[in-house]
Coordinates of C-alpha atoms and ligand atoms in Angstrom, one line a residue:
M1 CA 3.0 -1.2 13.7
L2 CA 3.7 -0.2 11.3
F3 CA 1.7 3.0 11.5
T4 CA 3.3 4.2 14.9
G5 CA 6.4 4.4 13.7
P6 CA 8.1 8.0 14.1
S7 CA 9.1 9.5 11.2
F8 CA 11.9 10.0 9.7
P9 CA 14.4 12.7 8.2
R10 CA 13.3 11.8 4.5
H11 CA 16.3 10.8 2.9
S12 CA 19.5 9.5 3.0
V13 CA 22.7 11.0 2.2
A14 CA 23.5 6.8 1.0
A15 CA 20.1 7.0 -1.5
L16 CA 20.5 10.0 -2.3
F17 CA 23.7 9.9 -4.3
A18 CA 22.6 6.7 -5.8
A19 CA 19.3 8.7 -6.7
A20 CA 21.5 11.3 -7.9
A21 CA 23.7 9.3 -10.0
L22 CA 20.7 7.7 -11.5
C23 CA 19.8 11.6 -12.1
S24 CA 22.5 12.7 -13.9
T25 CA 21.8 11.0 -16.9
V26 CA 18.6 10.8 -16.9
G27 CA 17.9 15.1 -16.8
A28 CA 15.9 17.1 -14.8
C29 CA 15.1 14.4 -12.1
S30 CA 14.5 15.7 -8.3
S31 CA 14.0 13.4 -5.8
S32 CA 12.4 14.9 -2.9
S33 CA 12.2 14.2 0.5
S34 CA 10.6 17.6 2.0
G35 CA 8.4 18.0 -1.1
T36 CA 9.7 21.1 -2.2
A37 CA 12.1 20.5 -4.8
P38 CA 12.0 22.7 -7.5
R39 CA 9.9 23.0 -10.8
T40 CA 11.2 22.4 -14.6
A41 CA 10.0 24.3 -16.5
P42 CA 7.0 22.1 -18.1
G43 CA 7.3 21.3 -21.6
A44 CA 10.9 20.6 -21.6
A45 CA 9.7 17.0 -22.9
A46 CA 11.9 15.1 -25.3
G47 CA 11.2 12.5 -27.9
G48 CA 8.6 14.3 -29.2
V49 CA 5.6 13.3 -26.4
T50 CA 2.4 15.1 -27.5
P51 CA 2.2 17.1 -23.5
L52 CA -0.8 15.5 -21.6
G53 CA -3.6 18.2 -21.3
D54 CA -4.3 20.2 -18.4
P55 CA -6.5 18.6 -15.6
A56 CA -9.8 19.2 -15.8
I57 CA -10.8 20.1 -11.8
P58 CA -11.4 23.0 -10.2
D59 CA -9.0 25.5 -9.4
R60 CA -7.1 24.4 -6.2
Q61 CA -8.0 26.3 -2.5
A62 CA -5.7 26.9 0.5
A63 CA -6.0 23.7 3.4
Q64 CA -6.0 25.2 6.7
F65 CA -4.1 22.8 9.5
P66 CA -4.0 23.0 13.6
E67 CA -2.2 25.3 14.5
Q68 CA 0.0 22.5 16.8
W69 CA 0.4 20.2 13.4
R70 CA 2.8 19.6 13.0
L71 CA 2.9 19.3 8.6
K72 CA 2.6 22.8 6.7
T73 CA -0.1 23.3 4.6
G74 CA 1.5 25.1 1.2
A75 CA 4.3 22.9 0.9
G76 CA 4.6 21.5 -2.5
A77 CA 5.5 18.9 -4.1
T78 CA 8.0 17.5 -7.1
F79 CA 7.2 18.9 -10.7
A80 CA 7.8 17.4 -14.0
A81 CA 6.4 18.2 -17.3
Q82 CA 6.6 14.1 -18.4
V83 CA 7.6 11.6 -16.7
M84 CA 7.1 10.5 -12.6
A85 CA 8.1 7.4 -10.3
V86 CA 7.2 7.9 -6.3
S87 CA 8.1 5.2 -3.9
N88 CA 9.8 4.9 -0.6
S89 CA 13.2 4.9 -1.8
P90 CA 14.7 7.5 -4.1
A91 CA 17.2 5.1 -5.9
A92 CA 14.2 2.8 -7.3
S93 CA 12.1 5.9 -8.2
A94 CA 15.6 6.8 -9.9
A95 CA 15.5 3.7 -12.0
A96 CA 12.0 3.9 -12.5
A97 CA 13.2 7.5 -14.3
Q98 CA 15.7 5.7 -16.3
I99 CA 14.3 3.6 -17.7
M100 CA 11.7 5.8 -19.1
K101 CA 14.4 8.2 -20.2
D102 CA 15.5 4.4 -22.1
G103 CA 12.2 4.1 -23.9
G104 CA 10.5 2.0 -21.8
N105 CA 6.5 2.9 -21.0
A106 CA 5.7 3.2 -17.3
V107 CA 4.5 -0.8 -17.2
D108 CA 8.7 -1.2 -17.9
A109 CA 9.2 1.8 -15.5
A110 CA 7.3 0.6 -12.6
V111 CA 8.7 -3.4 -12.7
A112 CA 11.5 -2.1 -13.4
L113 CA 11.3 0.1 -9.4
G114 CA 9.3 -2.9 -8.1
F115 CA 13.0 -5.9 -8.4
A116 CA 15.1 -2.3 -7.2
L117 CA 13.0 -1.8 -3.9
A118 CA 13.2 -5.5 -2.5
V119 CA 17.4 -3.9 -2.6
T120 CA 16.6 -0.9 -1.4
W121 CA 13.9 -1.2 0.6
P122 CA 13.7 -4.5 1.8
E123 CA 12.0 -4.3 4.8
A124 CA 9.3 -4.3 3.0
G125 CA 10.0 -4.0 -1.6
N126 CA 9.9 -7.6 -2.0
I127 CA 10.7 -10.3 -4.2
G128 CA 9.1 -13.1 -1.4
G129 CA 6.1 -11.4 -0.7
G130 CA 3.3 -10.1 -2.8
G131 CA 1.0 -7.3 -4.2
Y132 CA -1.4 -6.1 -6.4
T133 CA -1.3 -3.3 -9.4
I134 CA -3.8 -0.8 -11.0
V135 CA -3.0 -0.4 -14.3
R136 CA -4.3 2.4 -16.8
L137 CA -3.2 2.6 -20.1
A138 CA -3.1 6.2 -22.5
D139 CA -5.8 4.1 -25.0
G140 CA -8.2 3.2 -22.0
R141 CA -7.7 0.4 -21.0
T142 CA -7.4 -1.2 -18.0
A143 CA -6.5 -3.8 -15.8
A144 CA -6.0 -5.4 -11.8
L145 CA -2.9 -8.4 -11.7
D146 CA -3.7 -9.9 -7.8
Y147 CA -0.4 -11.6 -6.7
R148 CA -1.1 -11.5 -3.8
E149 CA 0.7 -14.8 -1.2
V150 CA -1.6 -18.0 -1.3
A151 CA -1.7 -20.7 2.2
P152 CA 0.2 -23.6 1.4
L153 CA -1.1 -26.5 0.2
A154 CA -0.3 -28.0 3.9
A155 CA -2.0 -24.9 5.6
T156 CA -4.9 -25.8 8.6
R157 CA -7.9 -23.7 9.8
N158 CA -5.7 -23.7 13.1
M159 CA -2.6 -24.0 12.4
Y160 CA -1.6 -20.9 14.3
L161 CA -3.5 -22.0 17.5
D162 CA -1.6 -23.8 20.9
A163 CA -2.3 -27.1 22.7
N164 CA -4.7 -24.6 24.4
G165 CA -7.0 -23.3 21.5
K166 CA -4.6 -19.8 21.7
L167 CA -3.4 -17.7 19.1
T168 CA 0.0 -18.0 18.7
D169 CA 2.8 -15.8 17.0
K170 CA 3.5 -17.7 14.2
S171 CA 1.3 -15.9 12.2
V172 CA 3.9 -13.5 12.3
Y173 CA 6.9 -14.3 12.9
G174 CA 9.0 -16.8 11.8
H175 CA 8.9 -20.1 9.1
L176 CA 5.5 -20.6 9.4
A177 CA 4.2 -17.1 9.2
S178 CA 5.0 -16.8 4.9
G179 CA 2.8 -17.5 1.9
V180 CA 3.3 -18.5 -0.7
P181 CA 5.1 -15.5 -3.0
G182 CA 3.4 -14.6 -5.8
A183 CA 5.9 -10.8 -6.7
V184 CA 7.6 -12.4 -9.2
A185 CA 5.2 -14.6 -11.1
G186 CA 3.5 -11.0 -10.4
L187 CA 6.0 -8.6 -11.7
T188 CA 7.3 -10.8 -15.1
A189 CA 3.4 -11.0 -15.1
L190 CA 2.6 -7.6 -16.1
L191 CA 5.7 -6.4 -17.5
E192 CA 5.1 -9.6 -20.7
R193 CA 1.5 -8.1 -20.9
Y194 CA 1.7 -4.6 -20.7
G195 CA 5.4 -3.8 -20.8
T196 CA 7.9 -3.1 -24.2
M197 CA 11.1 -3.7 -22.7
K198 CA 12.6 -7.2 -21.7
L199 CA 13.0 -8.6 -18.3
A200 CA 16.4 -8.2 -18.2
A201 CA 16.7 -4.3 -19.1
V202 CA 13.7 -4.1 -16.4
M203 CA 16.3 -5.8 -13.8
K204 CA 19.5 -3.9 -14.6
P205 CA 19.5 -1.2 -12.2
A206 CA 17.8 -3.5 -9.4
I207 CA 20.9 -5.7 -10.4
A208 CA 23.3 -3.5 -10.3
L209 CA 22.4 -1.8 -6.8
A210 CA 22.6 -5.8 -5.3
R211 CA 25.7 -6.4 -7.0
D212 CA 26.9 -3.1 -6.7
G213 CA 25.8 -2.1 -3.3
F214 CA 24.3 1.3 -2.3
V215 CA 24.9 3.6 1.2
V216 CA 22.5 3.2 3.4
D217 CA 20.7 5.6 4.7
T218 CA 19.1 6.8 8.1
A219 CA 15.0 5.6 7.0
L220 CA 17.0 2.0 6.2
S221 CA 19.3 2.1 9.0
G222 CA 16.9 2.7 11.2
S223 CA 14.0 0.3 10.0
I224 CA 16.9 -2.7 10.6
E225 CA 18.0 -1.3 14.0
R226 CA 14.3 -1.7 14.8
A227 CA 13.8 -4.6 13.2
S228 CA 17.2 -6.6 13.7
K229 CA 16.5 -8.3 17.4
T230 CA 14.3 -10.1 15.2
L231 CA 16.0 -10.6 12.6
L232 CA 18.9 -12.5 14.3
R233 CA 16.3 -14.6 16.2
F234 CA 16.0 -16.6 12.8
Q235 CA 19.6 -16.0 11.2
S236 CA 23.0 -14.5 11.9
N237 CA 24.5 -14.1 8.5
S238 CA 22.3 -11.6 6.9
P239 CA 23.8 -8.5 5.4
F240 CA 21.6 -6.3 7.3
T241 CA 23.4 -7.2 10.4
P242 CA 26.7 -8.5 10.0
N243 CA 28.9 -9.1 12.9
R244 CA 25.1 -10.0 14.9
K245 CA 25.2 -5.3 14.3
P246 CA 22.8 -3.0 12.7
L247 CA 23.8 -1.8 9.3
A248 CA 24.6 1.8 10.6
A249 CA 23.6 4.5 8.5
G250 CA 26.2 5.7 6.0
A251 CA 27.4 2.2 5.6
R252 CA 27.5 0.2 2.0
L253 CA 25.0 -2.6 1.8
V254 CA 25.7 -5.2 -0.2
Q255 CA 23.6 -8.1 -1.7
P256 CA 25.7 -10.4 -3.7
D257 CA 23.3 -13.5 -2.8
L258 CA 20.3 -11.4 -3.9
A259 CA 22.6 -10.4 -6.8
R260 CA 22.4 -13.7 -7.9
T261 CA 19.2 -15.0 -7.7
L262 CA 17.7 -11.5 -9.8
Q263 CA 20.8 -12.6 -12.5
A264 CA 18.8 -15.5 -12.2
I265 CA 15.3 -14.5 -12.5
A266 CA 16.9 -11.9 -15.7
D267 CA 18.4 -14.6 -17.5
Q268 CA 15.5 -17.3 -16.9
G269 CA 11.9 -15.6 -15.9
P270 CA 9.9 -16.2 -13.0
K271 CA 10.0 -20.1 -13.5
A272 CA 14.1 -19.9 -12.0
F273 CA 12.3 -18.6 -8.5
Y274 CA 9.5 -21.0 -8.3
A275 CA 11.2 -24.0 -10.2
S276 CA 15.1 -23.8 -9.3
W277 CA 18.0 -23.4 -7.8
I278 CA 15.9 -20.2 -5.8
A279 CA 13.0 -22.8 -5.0
D280 CA 15.4 -25.1 -3.5
S281 CA 17.0 -22.5 -1.5
L282 CA 13.1 -21.7 -0.2
V283 CA 12.0 -24.9 0.8
A284 CA 15.6 -25.7 2.0
E285 CA 14.9 -22.6 4.6
M286 CA 11.6 -23.9 5.1
Q287 CA 12.7 -27.2 6.4
R288 CA 15.6 -25.0 8.4
G289 CA 12.7 -23.8 10.3
G290 CA 9.7 -25.7 10.9
G291 CA 8.2 -24.0 7.4
I292 CA 5.3 -25.9 5.0
I293 CA 5.4 -24.2 1.7
T294 CA 6.8 -27.1 -0.9
K295 CA 7.9 -26.8 -4.3
A296 CA 4.7 -28.3 -5.4
D297 CA 3.6 -25.6 -3.6
L298 CA 5.8 -22.8 -5.5
A299 CA 5.0 -24.9 -8.8
A300 CA 1.4 -24.3 -8.5
Y301 CA 1.7 -20.4 -8.3
T302 CA -0.8 -18.2 -10.7
P303 CA -0.9 -14.9 -10.5
V304 CA -4.5 -13.5 -11.1
W305 CA -6.0 -10.7 -13.6
R306 CA -9.0 -9.3 -12.5
A307 CA -11.3 -6.2 -13.2
P308 CA -10.9 -3.0 -11.6
I309 CA -13.7 -1.9 -9.3
R310 CA -14.6 1.2 -11.1
T311 CA -16.6 3.3 -9.3
S312 CA -17.5 7.1 -9.0
Y313 CA -17.4 9.9 -7.1
R314 CA -18.5 13.2 -8.0
G315 CA -18.6 13.0 -11.2
Y316 CA -14.4 11.4 -11.0
A317 CA -13.8 7.9 -11.5
L318 CA -11.7 6.0 -9.3
L319 CA -10.3 2.3 -10.4
S320 CA -9.2 0.4 -7.3
M321 CA -8.2 -3.3 -6.1
P322 CA -10.5 -6.0 -6.5
P323 CA -10.4 -9.2 -3.9
S324 CA -8.7 -10.6 -3.2
S325 CA -8.2 -7.0 -2.0
S326 CA -11.0 -5.8 0.4
G327 CA -9.4 -2.1 -0.4
G328 CA -11.3 -0.9 -3.6
V329 CA -14.0 -2.2 -2.3
T330 CA -14.0 -1.3 1.1
M331 CA -13.1 2.7 -0.3
A332 CA -16.0 2.4 -2.9
E333 CA -18.8 1.5 -0.2
A334 CA -17.3 4.2 2.3
M335 CA -17.4 6.9 -1.1
N336 CA -20.6 5.9 -1.5
V337 CA -22.1 6.6 1.4
L338 CA -19.7 9.7 1.6
E339 CA -21.7 10.8 -1.8
Q340 CA -25.5 10.3 -0.6
Y341 CA -24.8 14.3 1.7
P342 CA -25.0 17.4 -1.1
T343 CA -22.1 18.9 0.8
L344 CA -20.0 17.6 3.1
P345 CA -18.0 19.8 6.0
A346 CA -14.5 21.5 5.9
Y347 CA -11.9 19.7 6.1
G348 CA -10.8 19.6 9.5
S349 CA -14.6 19.8 11.6
T350 CA -16.2 18.1 14.0
R351 CA -18.7 16.8 11.2
W352 CA -15.9 16.0 8.7
F353 CA -14.4 13.9 11.4
H354 CA -17.9 11.8 12.2
L355 CA -18.8 11.4 9.0
F356 CA -15.3 10.3 7.8
G357 CA -15.3 7.6 10.3
S358 CA -18.8 7.0 10.6
A359 CA -18.9 5.7 6.6
Y360 CA -15.6 4.2 7.1
Q361 CA -16.5 1.9 10.2
R362 CA -19.3 0.9 8.5
A363 CA -17.8 -0.2 5.4
F364 CA -15.0 -2.2 7.6
I365 CA -18.1 -4.1 9.3
D366 CA -18.6 -5.2 5.8
R367 CA -15.0 -5.5 5.2
N368 CA -14.7 -8.3 7.6
A369 CA -17.5 -9.9 8.0
K370 CA -17.7 -10.3 4.1
L371 CA -14.6 -9.7 1.9
A372 CA -12.1 -12.6 1.2
D373 CA -10.9 -14.6 -2.0
P374 CA -13.4 -15.2 -3.9
A375 CA -12.0 -18.3 -5.4
F376 CA -13.3 -19.4 -2.3
V377 CA -16.1 -17.4 -1.0
P378 CA -18.6 -15.8 -3.0
V379 CA -18.4 -12.0 -2.3
P380 CA -21.4 -9.7 -2.1
L381 CA -19.5 -7.0 -4.8
A382 CA -22.7 -5.6 -6.8
Q383 CA -24.2 -4.8 -3.6
L384 CA -21.5 -3.3 -1.5
T385 CA -20.6 -1.1 -3.9
S386 CA -23.9 0.0 -5.3
K387 CA -25.4 3.4 -4.4
N388 CA -28.7 2.1 -3.5
Y389 CA -26.7 -0.1 -0.4
A390 CA -25.0 3.5 0.2
A391 CA -28.0 5.6 0.1
K392 CA -29.2 3.0 3.2
L393 CA -26.1 2.8 5.2
R394 CA -25.6 7.1 4.9
T395 CA -29.6 6.6 6.9
T396 CA -27.9 4.5 9.6
I397 CA -25.8 7.7 10.4
N398 CA -27.1 9.8 13.3
D399 CA -25.7 13.6 12.3
T400 CA -24.5 14.2 15.5
R401 CA -23.9 10.9 17.6
A402 CA -21.3 8.1 16.8
T403 CA -23.0 4.4 17.0
P404 CA -21.2 1.8 18.6
T405 CA -20.1 -1.1 15.9
R406 CA -21.9 -3.6 18.3
D407 CA -24.8 -1.7 17.9
L408 CA -25.0 -1.4 14.0
D409 CA -24.7 -5.4 12.8
A410 CA -28.9 -5.3 12.9
A411 CA -28.7 -2.7 11.4
M412 CA -26.5 -3.4 8.1
T413 CA -27.8 -6.6 7.9
Q414 CA -31.1 -4.7 7.3
A415 CA -29.7 -2.8 4.4
A416 CA -28.1 -5.6 2.8
R417 CA -30.7 -7.2 3.6
E418 CA -32.7 -6.1 0.0
P419 CA -31.8 -7.4 -3.2
E420 CA -28.8 -8.0 -2.7
H421 CA 4.8 -2.6 5.8
T422 CA 3.6 -2.7 2.8
T423 CA 4.7 0.3 0.2
H424 CA 3.3 1.6 -2.8
Y425 CA 4.4 3.0 -5.8
S426 CA 3.5 5.5 -8.7
V427 CA 4.1 5.6 -12.1
V428 CA 3.4 8.2 -15.1
D429 CA 5.1 7.8 -18.4
A430 CA 4.6 11.1 -21.0
H431 CA 1.6 9.1 -22.8
G432 CA -0.3 9.1 -19.8
N433 CA 0.0 5.3 -19.0
A434 CA -0.2 4.8 -15.6
V435 CA 0.8 2.3 -12.7
A436 CA -0.2 2.3 -8.6
T437 CA 1.1 -0.7 -7.4
T438 CA 1.4 -2.1 -3.7
T439 CA 3.4 -4.5 -2.3
T440 CA 4.7 -6.7 1.0
L441 CA 5.9 -8.7 3.6
N442 CA 3.3 -7.6 5.6
N443 CA 5.2 -6.8 8.6
S444 CA 8.0 -4.9 8.5
W445 CA 10.7 -7.3 7.6
G446 CA 7.8 -9.5 6.9
S447 CA 8.7 -13.4 8.3
S448 CA 12.1 -11.8 9.7
V449 CA 12.7 -15.3 7.6
W450 CA 16.1 -14.8 5.3
V451 CA 16.1 -17.4 3.1
R452 CA 20.2 -18.4 2.9
G453 CA 21.8 -18.6 -0.3
A454 CA 19.2 -17.1 -1.8
G455 CA 19.3 -13.2 -0.3
F456 CA 16.0 -12.6 0.1
M457 CA 13.3 -11.7 2.9
L458 CA 10.1 -13.8 3.1
N459 CA 6.5 -12.8 4.1
D460 CA 4.1 -12.8 7.3
E461 CA 1.3 -12.5 4.7
M462 CA -0.4 -15.4 6.9
D463 CA -1.6 -13.5 9.6
D464 CA -3.5 -11.8 7.1
F465 CA -6.3 -14.7 7.6
A466 CA -8.0 -14.8 10.7
A467 CA -5.9 -17.0 12.2
Q468 CA -8.7 -17.7 14.7
P469 CA -12.1 -15.9 13.8
G470 CA -13.4 -13.3 15.9
K471 CA -10.1 -12.6 17.5
P472 CA -8.2 -9.1 16.4
N473 CA -4.9 -9.6 13.9
M474 CA -2.1 -8.4 14.0
Y475 CA -3.7 -4.9 13.2
G476 CA -6.6 -5.5 15.1
L477 CA -8.6 -6.2 12.8
V478 CA -11.2 -8.8 14.0
Q479 CA -12.3 -10.8 10.9
G480 CA -14.8 -13.3 10.2
E481 CA -15.2 -17.3 8.8
S482 CA -15.1 -16.3 5.2
N483 CA -11.2 -15.3 5.8
A484 CA -10.5 -18.5 7.6
I485 CA -7.3 -20.5 6.2
Q486 CA -7.3 -22.8 3.6
P487 CA -4.9 -24.3 1.3
G488 CA -4.7 -22.5 -1.6
K489 CA -6.5 -19.5 0.1
R490 CA -5.6 -15.9 -0.6
M491 CA -5.0 -14.2 3.3
L492 CA -7.7 -10.6 2.8
S493 CA -5.9 -7.6 2.3
A494 CA -5.8 -4.0 2.3
M495 CA -3.5 -2.8 -0.2
S496 CA -5.5 -0.3 -2.9
P497 CA -3.8 1.0 -5.2
T498 CA -5.9 3.4 -7.1
I499 CA -5.9 5.8 -9.8
V500 CA -8.7 8.3 -10.5
L501 CA -9.7 9.6 -13.7
D502 CA -10.8 13.4 -13.3
P503 CA -14.0 14.1 -15.6
K504 CA -12.6 14.0 -18.8
D505 CA -11.8 10.4 -18.3
Q506 CA -7.7 11.5 -18.2
V507 CA -5.8 9.9 -15.5
L508 CA -5.7 12.7 -12.4
L509 CA -4.4 11.0 -9.2
V510 CA -2.2 7.5 -9.1
V511 CA -1.9 7.0 -5.3
G512 CA -2.1 4.0 -2.7
A513 CA -0.3 3.9 0.8
A514 CA 1.7 1.2 3.2
G515 CA -0.3 0.4 6.6
G516 CA -2.3 -2.4 6.9
P517 CA -6.2 -1.4 7.5
T518 CA -5.1 2.3 7.1
I519 CA -3.9 2.0 4.2
I520 CA -7.8 2.1 3.0
T521 CA -8.6 5.3 4.9
G522 CA -5.2 7.2 4.0
T523 CA -5.8 6.2 0.3
S524 CA -9.4 7.6 0.8
Q525 CA -8.5 10.9 2.8
V526 CA -5.6 12.5 -0.3
I527 CA -7.7 11.7 -2.8
L528 CA -11.0 13.5 -0.8
N529 CA -8.7 16.1 0.4
V530 CA -8.6 16.2 -3.7
I531 CA -11.5 16.1 -5.0
E532 CA -13.8 17.2 -1.7
H533 CA -11.7 19.6 0.2
R534 CA -10.1 20.7 -3.2
M535 CA -6.3 20.7 -1.3
T536 CA -3.1 20.4 -3.4
L537 CA -1.5 17.8 -4.0
G538 CA 0.9 18.7 -1.0
D539 CA -1.9 19.7 1.5
A540 CA -3.7 16.4 0.4
M541 CA -0.8 14.4 1.7
R542 CA 0.0 16.4 5.0
A543 CA -3.5 17.0 6.1
P544 CA -3.7 15.1 9.1
R545 CA -5.3 12.1 8.9
V546 CA -8.1 9.6 10.6
H547 CA -9.1 6.1 11.2
H548 CA -12.0 4.3 11.5
Q549 CA -11.7 0.0 11.0
A550 CA -15.2 -0.8 13.0
L551 CA -13.2 -2.2 15.8
P552 CA -11.8 -1.2 17.9
D553 CA -14.9 1.0 17.5
S554 CA -12.0 4.4 17.8
L555 CA -11.8 6.6 15.8
T556 CA -8.2 7.3 15.1
F557 CA -6.0 10.3 15.3
E558 CA -2.6 11.8 14.4
A559 CA -1.5 13.6 17.7
G560 CA -1.9 17.5 16.8
G561 CA -3.7 16.9 13.9
I562 CA -7.1 17.6 15.7
R563 CA -8.2 21.3 17.0
P564 CA -8.0 20.3 20.7
A565 CA -12.3 21.7 20.6
V566 CA -13.1 19.5 17.8
L567 CA -11.4 16.8 19.4
D568 CA -14.0 17.8 22.3
S569 CA -16.9 17.5 20.1
L570 CA -16.0 13.9 18.3
R571 CA -15.7 13.2 22.3
G572 CA -19.6 14.7 23.0
F573 CA -20.4 13.3 20.2
G574 CA -19.3 9.6 21.6
H575 CA -16.5 8.8 19.7
A576 CA -13.8 6.6 21.6
M577 CA -10.8 9.2 20.7
R578 CA -7.5 7.3 20.0
E579 CA -4.2 8.8 19.5
L580 CA -1.3 7.8 17.0
R581 CA 1.9 10.1 16.4
S582 CA 1.2 9.1 12.5
L583 CA -1.1 6.9 10.6
V584 CA 0.0 5.4 6.8
N585 CA 2.4 6.1 4.5
V586 CA 0.9 6.9 1.3
N587 CA 2.9 7.9 -2.2
A588 CA 1.1 9.9 -5.0
I589 CA 1.5 11.0 -8.2
M590 CA -1.0 14.0 -9.2
R591 CA -2.1 15.8 -12.8
V592 CA -1.5 19.0 -12.7
K593 CA -1.1 21.4 -15.3
G594 CA 1.7 21.7 -17.4
G595 CA 2.7 17.7 -16.2
W596 CA 2.7 16.0 -12.9
E597 CA 3.3 16.6 -9.5
G598 CA 5.0 13.6 -7.1
L599 CA 5.1 13.2 -3.6
P600 CA 6.2 10.6 -0.9
E601 CA 5.5 10.3 1.9
P602 CA 6.3 13.7 3.7
R603 CA 5.8 11.7 7.3
R604 CA 8.3 8.8 6.1
S605 CA 10.8 8.5 3.2
G606 CA 11.1 8.6 -0.8
G607 CA 11.8 10.4 -3.5
A608 CA 9.9 11.3 -6.7
I609 CA 11.7 11.3 -9.3
G610 CA 10.7 12.8 -12.9
Y611 CA 11.3 15.0 -16.0
Ligands
LIG1 O1 -2.3 -7.1 3.1 C1 -2.7 -6.1 3.5 O2 -3.3 -5.1 4.1 C2 -1.7 -6.0 4.6 N1 -0.6 -7.4 4.4 C3 -0.2 -4.6 5.0 C4 0.2 -4.5 5.8 C5 1.0 -3.4 5.7 O3 0.2 -2.2 4.9 C6 2.2 -3.0 7.0 N2 2.7 -1.8 6.4 N3 3.1 -0.5 6.4

């Protein structure tokens, strides 16, 4: 389970070397793991770009964290005057910065970053999975691209149940776990519509990293080590486990098969993936392991352009992902509930955690029952995101008492009756174009199946369906009929790539996360910490996090993140408190005076690189 993992040393020597090589050509860039990289001088911009305006937000306030919390307040982020790219891989962030240095816009850079991540962060960066992107261009245009996987045409509602009707682990591991991949179709569609460079040019860094290799850092070696047993269950010859041993930190990871695959995509576009020898390799891999994806599935795959969910929070605008992801709707619903309170309690107080948890508990009840692929199920978007509905939900929250999820069903039905391992990256350019992308194989390393001959990992996204409605999935989400398996349907996601605009309609935050359902609460908390608690980006990201997803009916918190007296009070309110070491992997960029700050997840690894 990804959000329980340990925190790793920030960057590996290897990734930093790769990043440093690109940085030396990019210029004043820095890759950060501790968020204390030096500031470059504001205004040191090249290329005659007009500096962007400063953000229209109140001054920041000092945050206070509990004494026992392992991350400190006041630590910074990486500053750059013009452009910034933040991801879980310094080398991939550096590739994006280089593309912008070469004249590309944020979309060109994000596509370069996406393909590079498939090479340098293969536990989640991918071409065998799918994702979502939110774009906000400097001229005000916005777009949402859904390139989520779909259930294969031969998928059936009960395909993961055994003869006794019991749920198996086949939605998580092995060839049957994969949805039809959308990543290549998505990234290339994005470039075609909003990019300025050729596909071959933006894929160059990824191809070089796959072909020439890069030095494995401790974050990647730790990830391979943890997954190695399952990886070896499905193939013995992937480059991640040479001689059946996990690749160690300091070793060089060369991926010639992947390089060939990427080169073919660069030369021929998406049809290389969906209708040529790469498709043949994928289908051959399926046949080897009892999977059901066919060439007809691949040929039929299409990404979908959608209108972003646009919601407001105290004068700020949020642009986020509509269904087939639940991210934007669930965030909008919960934040609308919080907005009903004229002022919110201080960060870290009992009432803050109680109100936050209670708002998300309610939003997740709706999410789990009502949200799904809109091509298959009518989704009450307008109602769930309305301020009026939020006002009614707010009345179901007792200020000093948790409401058991089972008791909320009736109240929520009443309120609704009236009219109506994943990885995120953020990129901004000197013009103010912004891209937020979250992409995933689902679990770390997806289904653990590596496509022989084509060199990439396949997703286990089928587990995001309600494989047995009413029974929890890998993330403990209890989902309903609307998200049951149907051929050609997109499985409901929690991914929440989000762009926040300040009251003057300028980009303020570009943010999103990995971590299953905690993506929604984690992304929201960084946004609320900035808007509501007036924290700096550094503090907003380091602040201890909590999570509520209705069922299991508990308020999850990070070890050391809540003061003991507050914890006692929350228990007194009736919250079942559940402790985890770490919650959510967020990567964010924030507009600050004179430029941008970028910060990869302080609990994990990554790189913020700009100039
Ligand atoms: O789409 C979803 O909601 C999940 N497949 C995301 C999985 C995830 O975030 C795993 N992460 N670390």
